[in-house]
Amino acid sequence: MSGPRVRFAPSPTGFFHVGSARSALFNWFIARQSPEGFFILRIEDTDAERNREEWVDGIVSAMSWLGLTLDAGPFRQSDNAGAHQAGVEALIASGDLYYCDCTGDLVAARKGDNKTPGYDGFCRDRGLGKGPTTALRFRTPDSGTIVVHDLIRGEVEFAHTVIDDFVVAKSSGAVLYALANVVDDRNDRITHVIRGEEHLPNAPKQMMLWSALNAALGEEVALPTYAHLPLLVNKERKKLSKRKDPVATESYRDQGYLPEAFVNYLALLGWSPRGDEEIVPLSQMIEQFRLEDVSHSPAFFDVAKLSHMNGEYVRALSPEAFIERSAPWITPWATDWKPTDREVPWSEAEFNAELFARVAPLVQERISLLGDIPAMVSFFFLPAVPYNDADFDKAIRNDAKGREMLAHAIEYFASVNWASADLHEATVKVGEGLELNLRKAQAPIRCAVTGSLVGPPLFESLELLGREEVLRRLRGALERSA
Ligand code: GLU
């Protein structure tokens, strides 16, 4: 018995939408569940006006980032034009298609006040031939129903009266999505069509085309099983908007989400693994995933939850892996891939790999995204403290006690044993003298040394920077406030 044959068939018209990434993942799960499973990437690039080569690259590289391995492809739909044309000719010969020269205006004028949507079948029996203004329409039944067997939605029934004679090829000869997609799926012997719910209304049309091709070409190929994945919505429970919501998978990669965390999160969009745990190893997700268990209610794409999950994955990395995986954000001059539109705050000469290796465990505990590392550690490498002016004003310039705290710390730190525990103790003591609790006592020191009021654990950072450098910065901050 052969295994499931699935495909991911994106149109390269923009960034790689997170919803598309989820479709690709669910297809991939199905293919990887059985040894004979087969996963194809088909780039549906027939709409030349809307497609761009960079979007194709985006899809291919994002899929490879996510580890969605292919068994064949990427193929280009445009390379199959011959097969699409053969399909058209067979369907003309079988009488399933007819030529139509109606413009939209003409159809509307004929309808008058009748608001029935779609085409009225005017050209069905006019016997028009091929010409510069004739498109090809598919002759659909006038009555009865067609049922889409959807693994997620169950039996979805469509009355033929709501499906008009739709266009399959334009007057230019260009074959449209509905037919090109079916010809390719049929030729690729696709067994499961797994895609977003916006395609559900296409399914009955595509089933009719598939059956018509079977008859016209004299080759019976089993219809695929359908699974239409639930819509992704934002906080307001509205469909994710390309303009307003962060939907580009590429941007998650740039921000430093780990692909394994991203995949885990995508898997939860409409599905959940068994048990209480949401963080689940990939092998378990592959094993447990069932299309029948996918919900048909909209799934909330929750960026906060995704970030939280990423943080968990980041913390689970070994210290060595954390350093290695951070490299594109830390030492982009030495990596093959680097995030788009991001600059590291330091130069190659300023960066110190040995120091970073010691700093890394401190930040690994505190960040969710690898892209947040540079801002948190830049003070270790930059010759001038990267001051945040608002923080500086708050903790030092406009705070007399803060400045006193710095002056006393300079005295104490000159001779204290240089280890984080002793630095901690010294800070508590100096603070007590000024009636400051530890939080208040360390704020001006943190700001003087790191430039801001948030960052990695302070005393460990001081220890790593060394006495000379810390004293220099404490004095520098006092001078700056004068
Ligand atoms: N090219 C279509 C899209 O990107 C494919 C739909 C399908 O999977 O059939 O929406």
Coordinates of C-alpha atoms and ligand atoms in Angstrom, one line a residue:
M1 CA 0.0 0.0 0.0
S2 CA 1.3 3.4 -0.8
G3 CA 1.4 6.1 1.9
P4 CA -0.2 9.6 1.9
R5 CA 0.9 12.0 -0.8
V6 CA 0.5 15.6 0.3
R7 CA 1.6 18.9 -1.1
F8 CA 2.0 22.4 0.1
A9 CA 1.1 24.8 -2.8
P10 CA 1.7 28.4 -1.9
S11 CA 1.3 31.3 -4.2
P12 CA 4.4 33.5 -3.9
T13 CA 2.6 36.8 -3.5
G14 CA 4.1 38.1 -0.3
F15 CA 5.9 37.2 2.9
F16 CA 5.5 33.7 4.1
H17 CA 2.4 34.0 6.2
V18 CA 2.3 32.1 9.5
G19 CA -1.0 30.5 8.4
S20 CA 0.9 29.1 5.4
A21 CA 3.6 27.9 7.6
R22 CA 1.0 26.0 9.7
S23 CA -0.5 24.5 6.5
A24 CA 3.0 23.4 5.4
L25 CA 3.6 21.9 8.8
F26 CA 0.4 19.9 9.0
N27 CA 1.0 18.5 5.5
W28 CA 4.5 17.6 6.6
F29 CA 3.2 15.8 9.7
I30 CA 1.0 13.6 7.6
A31 CA 3.8 12.7 5.2
R32 CA 6.3 12.0 8.1
Q33 CA 3.8 9.7 9.9
S34 CA 4.3 6.9 7.6
P35 CA 7.4 5.5 5.9
E36 CA 5.9 5.9 2.4
G37 CA 4.5 9.4 3.1
F38 CA 5.4 11.8 0.3
F39 CA 5.6 15.6 0.6
I40 CA 5.8 18.0 -2.3
L41 CA 6.3 21.7 -2.5
R42 CA 4.6 23.2 -5.5
I43 CA 5.0 26.9 -6.0
E44 CA 1.8 28.1 -7.6
D45 CA 3.4 30.9 -9.7
T46 CA 1.0 31.2 -12.6
D47 CA -0.3 34.6 -11.7
A48 CA 2.7 36.4 -13.2
E49 CA 1.5 39.9 -12.1
R50 CA 1.4 39.1 -8.4
N51 CA 4.3 36.7 -8.1
R52 CA 7.9 37.7 -7.2
E53 CA 11.0 35.6 -7.2
E54 CA 12.0 36.9 -3.8
W55 CA 8.8 35.6 -2.3
V56 CA 9.7 32.1 -3.7
D57 CA 13.1 32.3 -2.0
G58 CA 11.3 33.4 1.2
I59 CA 9.1 30.3 1.1
V60 CA 11.9 27.9 0.3
S61 CA 14.3 29.3 3.0
A62 CA 11.6 29.5 5.7
M63 CA 10.6 25.9 5.1
S64 CA 14.2 24.8 5.4
W65 CA 14.6 26.9 8.5
L66 CA 11.6 25.1 10.0
G67 CA 13.0 21.7 9.0
L68 CA 10.1 20.9 6.7
T69 CA 12.0 18.5 4.5
L70 CA 10.7 17.7 1.0
D71 CA 10.4 14.5 -0.9
A72 CA 10.1 16.3 -4.2
G73 CA 10.3 19.8 -5.4
P74 CA 10.2 22.7 -5.2
F75 CA 8.3 22.5 -8.4
R76 CA 6.9 25.5 -10.3
Q77 CA 3.3 25.3 -11.5
S78 CA 4.3 27.4 -14.5
D79 CA 6.4 24.5 -15.7
N80 CA 3.3 22.4 -16.0
A81 CA 1.6 24.7 -18.5
G82 CA 1.5 21.8 -21.1
A83 CA -0.4 19.6 -18.7
H84 CA -2.9 22.4 -17.9
Q85 CA -3.5 23.0 -21.6
A86 CA -4.0 19.3 -22.2
G87 CA -6.6 19.3 -19.4
V88 CA -8.4 22.2 -21.0
E89 CA -8.5 20.6 -24.3
A90 CA -9.8 17.3 -22.9
L91 CA -12.5 19.2 -21.1
I92 CA -13.5 21.1 -24.2
A93 CA -13.7 17.9 -26.1
S94 CA -15.9 16.3 -23.4
G95 CA -18.2 19.3 -23.5
D96 CA -17.5 20.3 -19.9
L97 CA -16.2 23.7 -20.9
Y98 CA -17.7 26.3 -23.1
Y99 CA -16.6 29.7 -24.5
C100 CA -18.1 32.9 -23.1
D101 CA -17.6 36.5 -24.2
C102 CA -19.7 38.2 -21.6
T103 CA -18.2 41.1 -19.8
G104 CA -18.9 41.7 -16.1
D105 CA -21.1 44.7 -17.1
L106 CA -23.2 42.7 -19.5
V107 CA -23.8 40.0 -16.9
A108 CA -24.8 42.7 -14.4
A109 CA -27.1 44.4 -16.8
R110 CA -28.9 41.2 -17.7
K111 CA -29.5 40.5 -14.0
G112 CA -31.1 43.9 -13.3
D113 CA -32.5 43.8 -9.8
N114 CA -31.9 40.0 -9.4
K115 CA -29.1 39.8 -7.0
T116 CA -28.2 36.1 -7.5
P117 CA -24.4 36.2 -7.4
G118 CA -22.3 34.7 -10.2
Y119 CA -22.7 34.0 -13.8
D120 CA -26.1 33.4 -15.4
G121 CA -25.1 30.7 -18.0
F122 CA -25.9 33.0 -20.9
C123 CA -23.3 31.6 -23.3
R124 CA -23.8 27.9 -22.4
D125 CA -25.5 27.1 -25.7
R126 CA -24.3 29.8 -27.9
G127 CA -21.7 27.7 -29.5
L128 CA -19.0 30.3 -29.4
G129 CA -15.5 29.4 -30.4
K130 CA -12.0 30.3 -29.3
G131 CA -11.3 34.0 -29.8
P132 CA -9.5 37.0 -28.3
T133 CA -12.4 37.8 -26.1
T134 CA -13.7 34.4 -25.1
A135 CA -13.0 32.9 -21.7
L136 CA -13.7 29.2 -20.9
R137 CA -16.3 28.3 -18.3
F138 CA -17.0 25.0 -16.6
R139 CA -20.6 23.7 -17.1
T140 CA -21.9 23.0 -13.6
P141 CA -25.0 21.0 -12.8
D142 CA -28.2 23.1 -12.2
S143 CA -29.7 21.1 -9.4
G144 CA -28.7 18.7 -6.7
T145 CA -25.9 19.0 -4.2
I146 CA -22.3 18.1 -3.9
V147 CA -20.7 17.0 -0.6
V148 CA -17.1 17.7 0.4
H149 CA -15.9 15.1 2.8
D150 CA -13.7 17.1 5.0
L151 CA -11.7 15.4 7.8
I152 CA -12.0 18.5 10.0
R153 CA -15.4 19.8 9.1
G154 CA -17.2 16.6 8.4
E155 CA -19.6 16.5 5.4
V156 CA -20.0 19.9 3.9
E157 CA -22.9 20.1 1.5
F158 CA -23.1 22.7 -1.3
A159 CA -26.2 23.1 -3.4
H160 CA -25.3 23.3 -7.1
T161 CA -27.5 26.4 -7.4
V162 CA -24.9 28.4 -5.5
I163 CA -22.0 27.3 -7.7
D164 CA -22.0 29.2 -11.0
D165 CA -20.3 28.2 -14.3
F166 CA -16.9 29.5 -13.2
V167 CA -14.1 30.6 -15.5
V168 CA -11.2 28.1 -15.8
A169 CA -9.2 29.9 -18.5
K170 CA -9.1 33.6 -19.4
S171 CA -9.5 34.9 -22.9
S172 CA -5.7 35.3 -23.0
G173 CA -5.5 31.5 -22.6
A174 CA -4.1 31.7 -19.1
V175 CA -5.4 28.7 -17.0
L176 CA -6.7 29.8 -13.7
Y177 CA -5.9 28.5 -10.2
A178 CA -8.9 26.2 -9.7
L179 CA -8.1 24.1 -12.8
A180 CA -4.2 24.3 -12.7
N181 CA -4.3 23.2 -9.1
V182 CA -6.5 20.2 -9.8
V183 CA -4.5 19.1 -12.9
D184 CA -1.3 19.2 -10.8
D185 CA -2.8 17.5 -7.8
R186 CA -4.3 14.8 -10.0
N187 CA -1.0 14.3 -11.8
D188 CA 0.9 14.1 -8.5
R189 CA -1.6 11.6 -7.2
I190 CA -2.2 13.8 -4.2
T191 CA -4.3 11.9 -1.5
H192 CA -4.9 14.7 1.0
V193 CA -5.5 18.3 0.3
I194 CA -4.7 20.1 3.5
R195 CA -5.0 23.9 3.3
G196 CA -6.6 27.0 4.9
E197 CA -10.3 27.3 5.3
E198 CA -10.6 30.1 2.8
H199 CA -10.3 27.4 0.2
L200 CA -13.3 25.4 1.3
P201 CA -15.6 27.0 -1.3
N202 CA -13.1 25.9 -4.0
A203 CA -13.3 22.3 -2.9
P204 CA -16.7 21.4 -4.6
K205 CA -15.5 23.1 -7.8
Q206 CA -12.3 21.3 -7.7
M207 CA -14.0 17.9 -7.1
M208 CA -16.1 18.5 -10.1
L209 CA -13.1 19.4 -12.2
W210 CA -11.2 16.3 -10.9
S211 CA -14.1 13.9 -11.8
A212 CA -14.5 15.6 -15.2
L213 CA -10.8 15.2 -15.9
N214 CA -11.0 11.5 -14.9
A215 CA -13.7 11.0 -17.5
A216 CA -12.3 13.2 -20.2
L217 CA -8.8 11.8 -20.0
G218 CA -10.1 8.2 -19.5
E219 CA -8.0 7.7 -16.4
E220 CA -9.7 7.3 -13.0
V221 CA -7.6 8.9 -10.3
A222 CA -9.1 8.8 -6.8
L223 CA -10.3 12.1 -5.5
P224 CA -8.3 13.5 -2.6
T225 CA -9.5 13.7 1.0
Y226 CA -9.9 17.3 2.1
A227 CA -8.9 19.0 5.3
H228 CA -9.5 22.7 5.7
L229 CA -7.6 24.2 8.6
P230 CA -9.2 26.7 10.9
L231 CA -8.7 30.4 10.4
L232 CA -6.0 32.2 12.5
V233 CA -7.3 35.2 14.4
N234 CA -5.7 38.0 16.4
K235 CA -6.5 39.3 19.9
E236 CA -9.7 40.9 18.7
R237 CA -10.8 37.5 17.2
K238 CA -10.5 39.0 13.8
K239 CA -8.8 37.2 10.9
L240 CA -5.0 38.0 11.0
S241 CA -4.4 41.0 8.9
K242 CA -1.4 41.2 6.6
R243 CA -1.1 44.9 7.3
K244 CA -1.8 45.1 11.0
D245 CA -0.7 41.8 12.5
P246 CA 2.9 40.3 12.5
V247 CA 2.2 37.5 10.1
A248 CA 5.6 37.1 8.3
T249 CA 7.4 34.0 9.3
E250 CA 10.6 35.6 8.0
S251 CA 10.3 38.3 10.7
Y252 CA 10.1 35.7 13.5
R253 CA 13.3 34.1 12.3
D254 CA 14.9 37.6 12.2
Q255 CA 13.8 38.3 15.8
G256 CA 15.5 35.2 17.0
Y257 CA 12.7 32.7 17.5
L258 CA 14.0 29.1 17.5
P259 CA 12.6 27.0 14.7
E260 CA 11.8 24.2 17.0
A261 CA 9.8 26.5 19.3
F262 CA 8.1 28.1 16.3
V263 CA 7.1 24.6 15.0
N264 CA 5.8 23.6 18.4
Y265 CA 3.7 26.7 18.6
L266 CA 2.4 26.4 15.0
A267 CA 1.3 22.8 15.8
L268 CA -1.0 24.2 18.6
L269 CA -2.9 26.4 16.2
G270 CA -6.0 24.2 15.9
W271 CA -4.5 21.1 17.4
S272 CA -3.3 19.9 20.7
P273 CA -1.0 17.1 21.7
R274 CA -2.3 14.5 24.2
G275 CA -1.7 15.3 27.9
D276 CA -1.3 18.6 29.7
E277 CA 2.0 19.6 28.2
E278 CA 2.1 22.0 25.3
I279 CA 5.8 21.8 24.9
V280 CA 6.2 18.5 23.1
P281 CA 9.1 16.9 21.2
L282 CA 8.7 16.9 17.5
S283 CA 8.8 13.1 17.2
Q284 CA 5.8 13.0 19.6
M285 CA 3.8 15.6 17.6
I286 CA 4.4 13.7 14.4
E287 CA 3.3 10.5 16.0
Q288 CA 0.2 11.9 17.6
F289 CA -1.0 14.3 15.0
R290 CA -4.4 13.5 13.4
L291 CA -6.3 15.7 11.0
E292 CA -9.5 14.4 12.6
D293 CA -8.4 16.0 15.9
V294 CA -7.9 19.5 14.4
S295 CA -10.6 21.9 15.6
H296 CA -12.6 23.9 13.1
S297 CA -13.0 26.9 15.4
P298 CA -10.7 29.9 14.8
A299 CA -7.3 29.6 16.4
F300 CA -5.8 32.6 18.3
F301 CA -2.3 33.4 17.0
D302 CA -0.9 34.6 20.3
V303 CA 2.5 36.3 19.9
A304 CA 2.9 36.6 23.7
K305 CA 2.4 32.9 24.1
L306 CA 4.8 32.1 21.3
S307 CA 7.5 34.3 22.9
H308 CA 7.0 32.7 26.2
M309 CA 7.3 29.3 24.6
N310 CA 10.4 30.4 22.8
G311 CA 11.9 31.5 26.1
E312 CA 11.4 28.0 27.4
Y313 CA 13.1 26.5 24.5
V314 CA 16.0 29.0 24.8
R315 CA 16.5 28.1 28.5
A316 CA 16.5 24.4 27.6
L317 CA 19.5 24.8 25.3
S318 CA 22.9 23.8 26.6
P319 CA 25.2 26.8 27.3
E320 CA 27.3 25.8 24.2
A321 CA 24.2 25.5 22.0
F322 CA 22.9 28.8 23.2
I323 CA 26.2 30.5 22.2
E324 CA 26.2 28.8 18.9
R325 CA 22.6 29.6 18.1
S326 CA 23.1 33.2 19.1
A327 CA 25.8 33.7 16.5
P328 CA 23.8 35.4 13.7
W329 CA 22.8 38.2 16.2
I330 CA 26.1 38.4 17.9
T331 CA 28.8 37.8 15.3
P332 CA 27.0 38.2 12.0
W333 CA 30.3 38.8 10.2
A334 CA 31.1 35.1 10.8
T335 CA 27.8 33.4 10.0
D336 CA 26.2 32.3 6.7
W337 CA 22.8 33.4 7.5
K338 CA 22.1 36.8 9.2
P339 CA 18.9 38.5 10.2
T340 CA 17.6 41.2 7.9
D341 CA 17.9 44.9 8.8
R342 CA 19.7 44.4 12.1
E343 CA 23.0 45.8 13.1
V344 CA 25.1 44.6 16.0
P345 CA 26.0 47.5 18.3
W346 CA 29.7 46.5 18.4
S347 CA 32.4 46.1 15.8
E348 CA 34.3 42.9 15.2
A349 CA 37.3 44.4 17.0
E350 CA 35.3 45.4 20.0
F351 CA 33.6 42.0 20.4
N352 CA 35.3 39.5 22.8
A353 CA 34.2 35.9 22.3
E354 CA 35.7 34.7 25.6
L355 CA 33.8 37.3 27.6
F356 CA 30.6 36.6 25.7
A357 CA 30.9 32.9 26.6
R358 CA 31.0 34.0 30.3
V359 CA 28.1 36.5 29.9
A360 CA 25.9 34.1 27.9
P361 CA 24.6 32.0 30.8
L362 CA 23.4 35.2 32.5
V363 CA 21.3 36.3 29.6
Q364 CA 20.1 32.9 28.6
E365 CA 18.0 33.0 31.8
R366 CA 16.5 36.3 30.9
I367 CA 15.6 36.6 27.3
S368 CA 12.9 35.1 25.2
L369 CA 14.3 36.0 21.7
L370 CA 17.9 35.6 20.5
G371 CA 17.5 39.0 18.9
D372 CA 17.2 40.6 22.3
I373 CA 20.7 39.6 23.3
P374 CA 22.7 42.4 21.7
A375 CA 20.9 45.2 23.5
M376 CA 21.3 43.4 26.8
V377 CA 25.0 42.8 26.6
S378 CA 26.3 45.7 24.5
F379 CA 27.7 47.4 27.6
F380 CA 30.2 44.6 28.0
F381 CA 31.8 45.4 24.6
L382 CA 31.3 49.0 23.9
P383 CA 34.0 51.4 25.0
A384 CA 31.4 54.1 25.8
V385 CA 28.6 53.1 28.2
P386 CA 25.4 53.0 26.0
Y387 CA 23.3 55.3 28.3
N388 CA 19.6 55.3 28.2
D389 CA 19.0 59.0 29.0
A390 CA 15.6 58.5 30.7
D391 CA 17.1 55.9 33.0
F392 CA 20.2 58.0 33.7
D393 CA 18.1 61.0 34.6
K394 CA 15.8 58.9 36.9
A395 CA 18.5 57.0 38.7
I396 CA 21.4 59.4 38.8
R397 CA 21.0 62.9 37.4
N398 CA 17.8 63.7 39.3
D399 CA 18.4 61.5 42.3
A400 CA 20.8 62.9 44.9
K401 CA 20.8 59.7 46.9
G402 CA 21.6 57.8 43.7
R403 CA 24.7 60.0 43.3
E404 CA 25.7 59.5 46.9
M405 CA 25.3 55.8 46.4
L406 CA 27.7 55.9 43.5
A407 CA 30.3 58.0 45.5
H408 CA 30.2 55.5 48.4
A409 CA 30.3 52.5 46.0
I410 CA 33.4 53.9 44.4
E411 CA 35.1 53.8 47.9
Y412 CA 33.9 50.3 48.8
F413 CA 34.5 48.7 45.5
A414 CA 38.1 49.9 45.4
S415 CA 39.1 47.3 48.0
V416 CA 36.3 44.8 48.2
N417 CA 37.0 41.2 47.2
W418 CA 36.0 41.1 43.5
A419 CA 33.4 38.4 43.5
S420 CA 29.7 38.7 42.8
A421 CA 28.7 37.7 46.4
D422 CA 31.0 40.2 48.0
L423 CA 29.9 42.9 45.6
H424 CA 26.3 42.1 46.5
E425 CA 27.1 42.3 50.2
A426 CA 29.0 45.6 49.8
T427 CA 26.0 47.1 47.9
V428 CA 23.6 46.1 50.6
K429 CA 25.8 47.7 53.2
V430 CA 26.3 50.9 51.4
G431 CA 22.6 51.1 50.7
E432 CA 21.8 50.6 54.4
G433 CA 24.0 53.6 55.3
L434 CA 21.8 55.6 53.0
E435 CA 18.5 54.0 54.0
L436 CA 18.1 52.4 50.6
N437 CA 16.8 48.9 50.0
L438 CA 18.8 46.7 47.7
R439 CA 16.6 47.5 44.7
K440 CA 17.1 51.2 45.1
A441 CA 20.8 50.8 46.0
Q442 CA 21.7 48.9 42.9
A443 CA 19.7 51.0 40.4
P444 CA 22.3 53.8 40.1
I445 CA 25.1 51.3 40.0
R446 CA 23.4 49.3 37.2
C447 CA 22.7 52.4 35.3
A448 CA 26.2 53.8 35.7
V449 CA 27.8 50.5 34.6
T450 CA 25.4 49.2 32.0
G451 CA 23.6 52.3 30.8
S452 CA 20.1 51.3 31.7
L453 CA 17.9 50.0 34.5
V454 CA 17.2 46.6 33.1
G455 CA 19.7 43.9 32.1
P456 CA 21.5 40.8 33.2
P457 CA 22.1 40.0 36.9
L458 CA 24.1 43.0 38.1
F459 CA 26.8 41.5 40.5
E460 CA 27.8 38.8 38.1
S461 CA 28.1 41.4 35.4
L462 CA 30.3 43.6 37.6
E463 CA 32.5 40.6 38.4
L464 CA 32.9 39.9 34.7
L465 CA 33.7 43.5 33.8
G466 CA 36.4 43.7 36.4
R467 CA 37.3 46.3 39.1
E468 CA 39.1 48.8 37.0
E469 CA 36.4 49.0 34.4
V470 CA 33.6 49.2 36.9
L471 CA 35.3 52.0 38.9
R472 CA 36.0 53.9 35.7
R473 CA 32.3 53.7 34.8
L474 CA 31.1 54.7 38.2
R475 CA 33.3 57.8 38.2
G476 CA 32.3 58.5 34.6
A477 CA 28.6 58.5 35.5
L478 CA 29.2 60.9 38.4
E479 CA 31.0 63.3 36.1
R480 CA 28.3 62.9 33.5
S481 CA 25.7 64.0 36.0
A482 CA 27.6 67.0 37.2
Ligands
GLU1 N1 -2.0 28.5 -4.3 C1 -3.1 28.4 -3.4 C2 -2.8 29.3 -2.2 O1 -1.7 29.7 -2.0 C3 -3.1 26.9 -3.0 C4 -4.3 26.5 -2.3 C5 -4.3 24.9 -2.2 O2 -3.5 24.5 -1.3 O3 -5.0 24.3 -2.9 O4 -3.7 29.7 -1.5

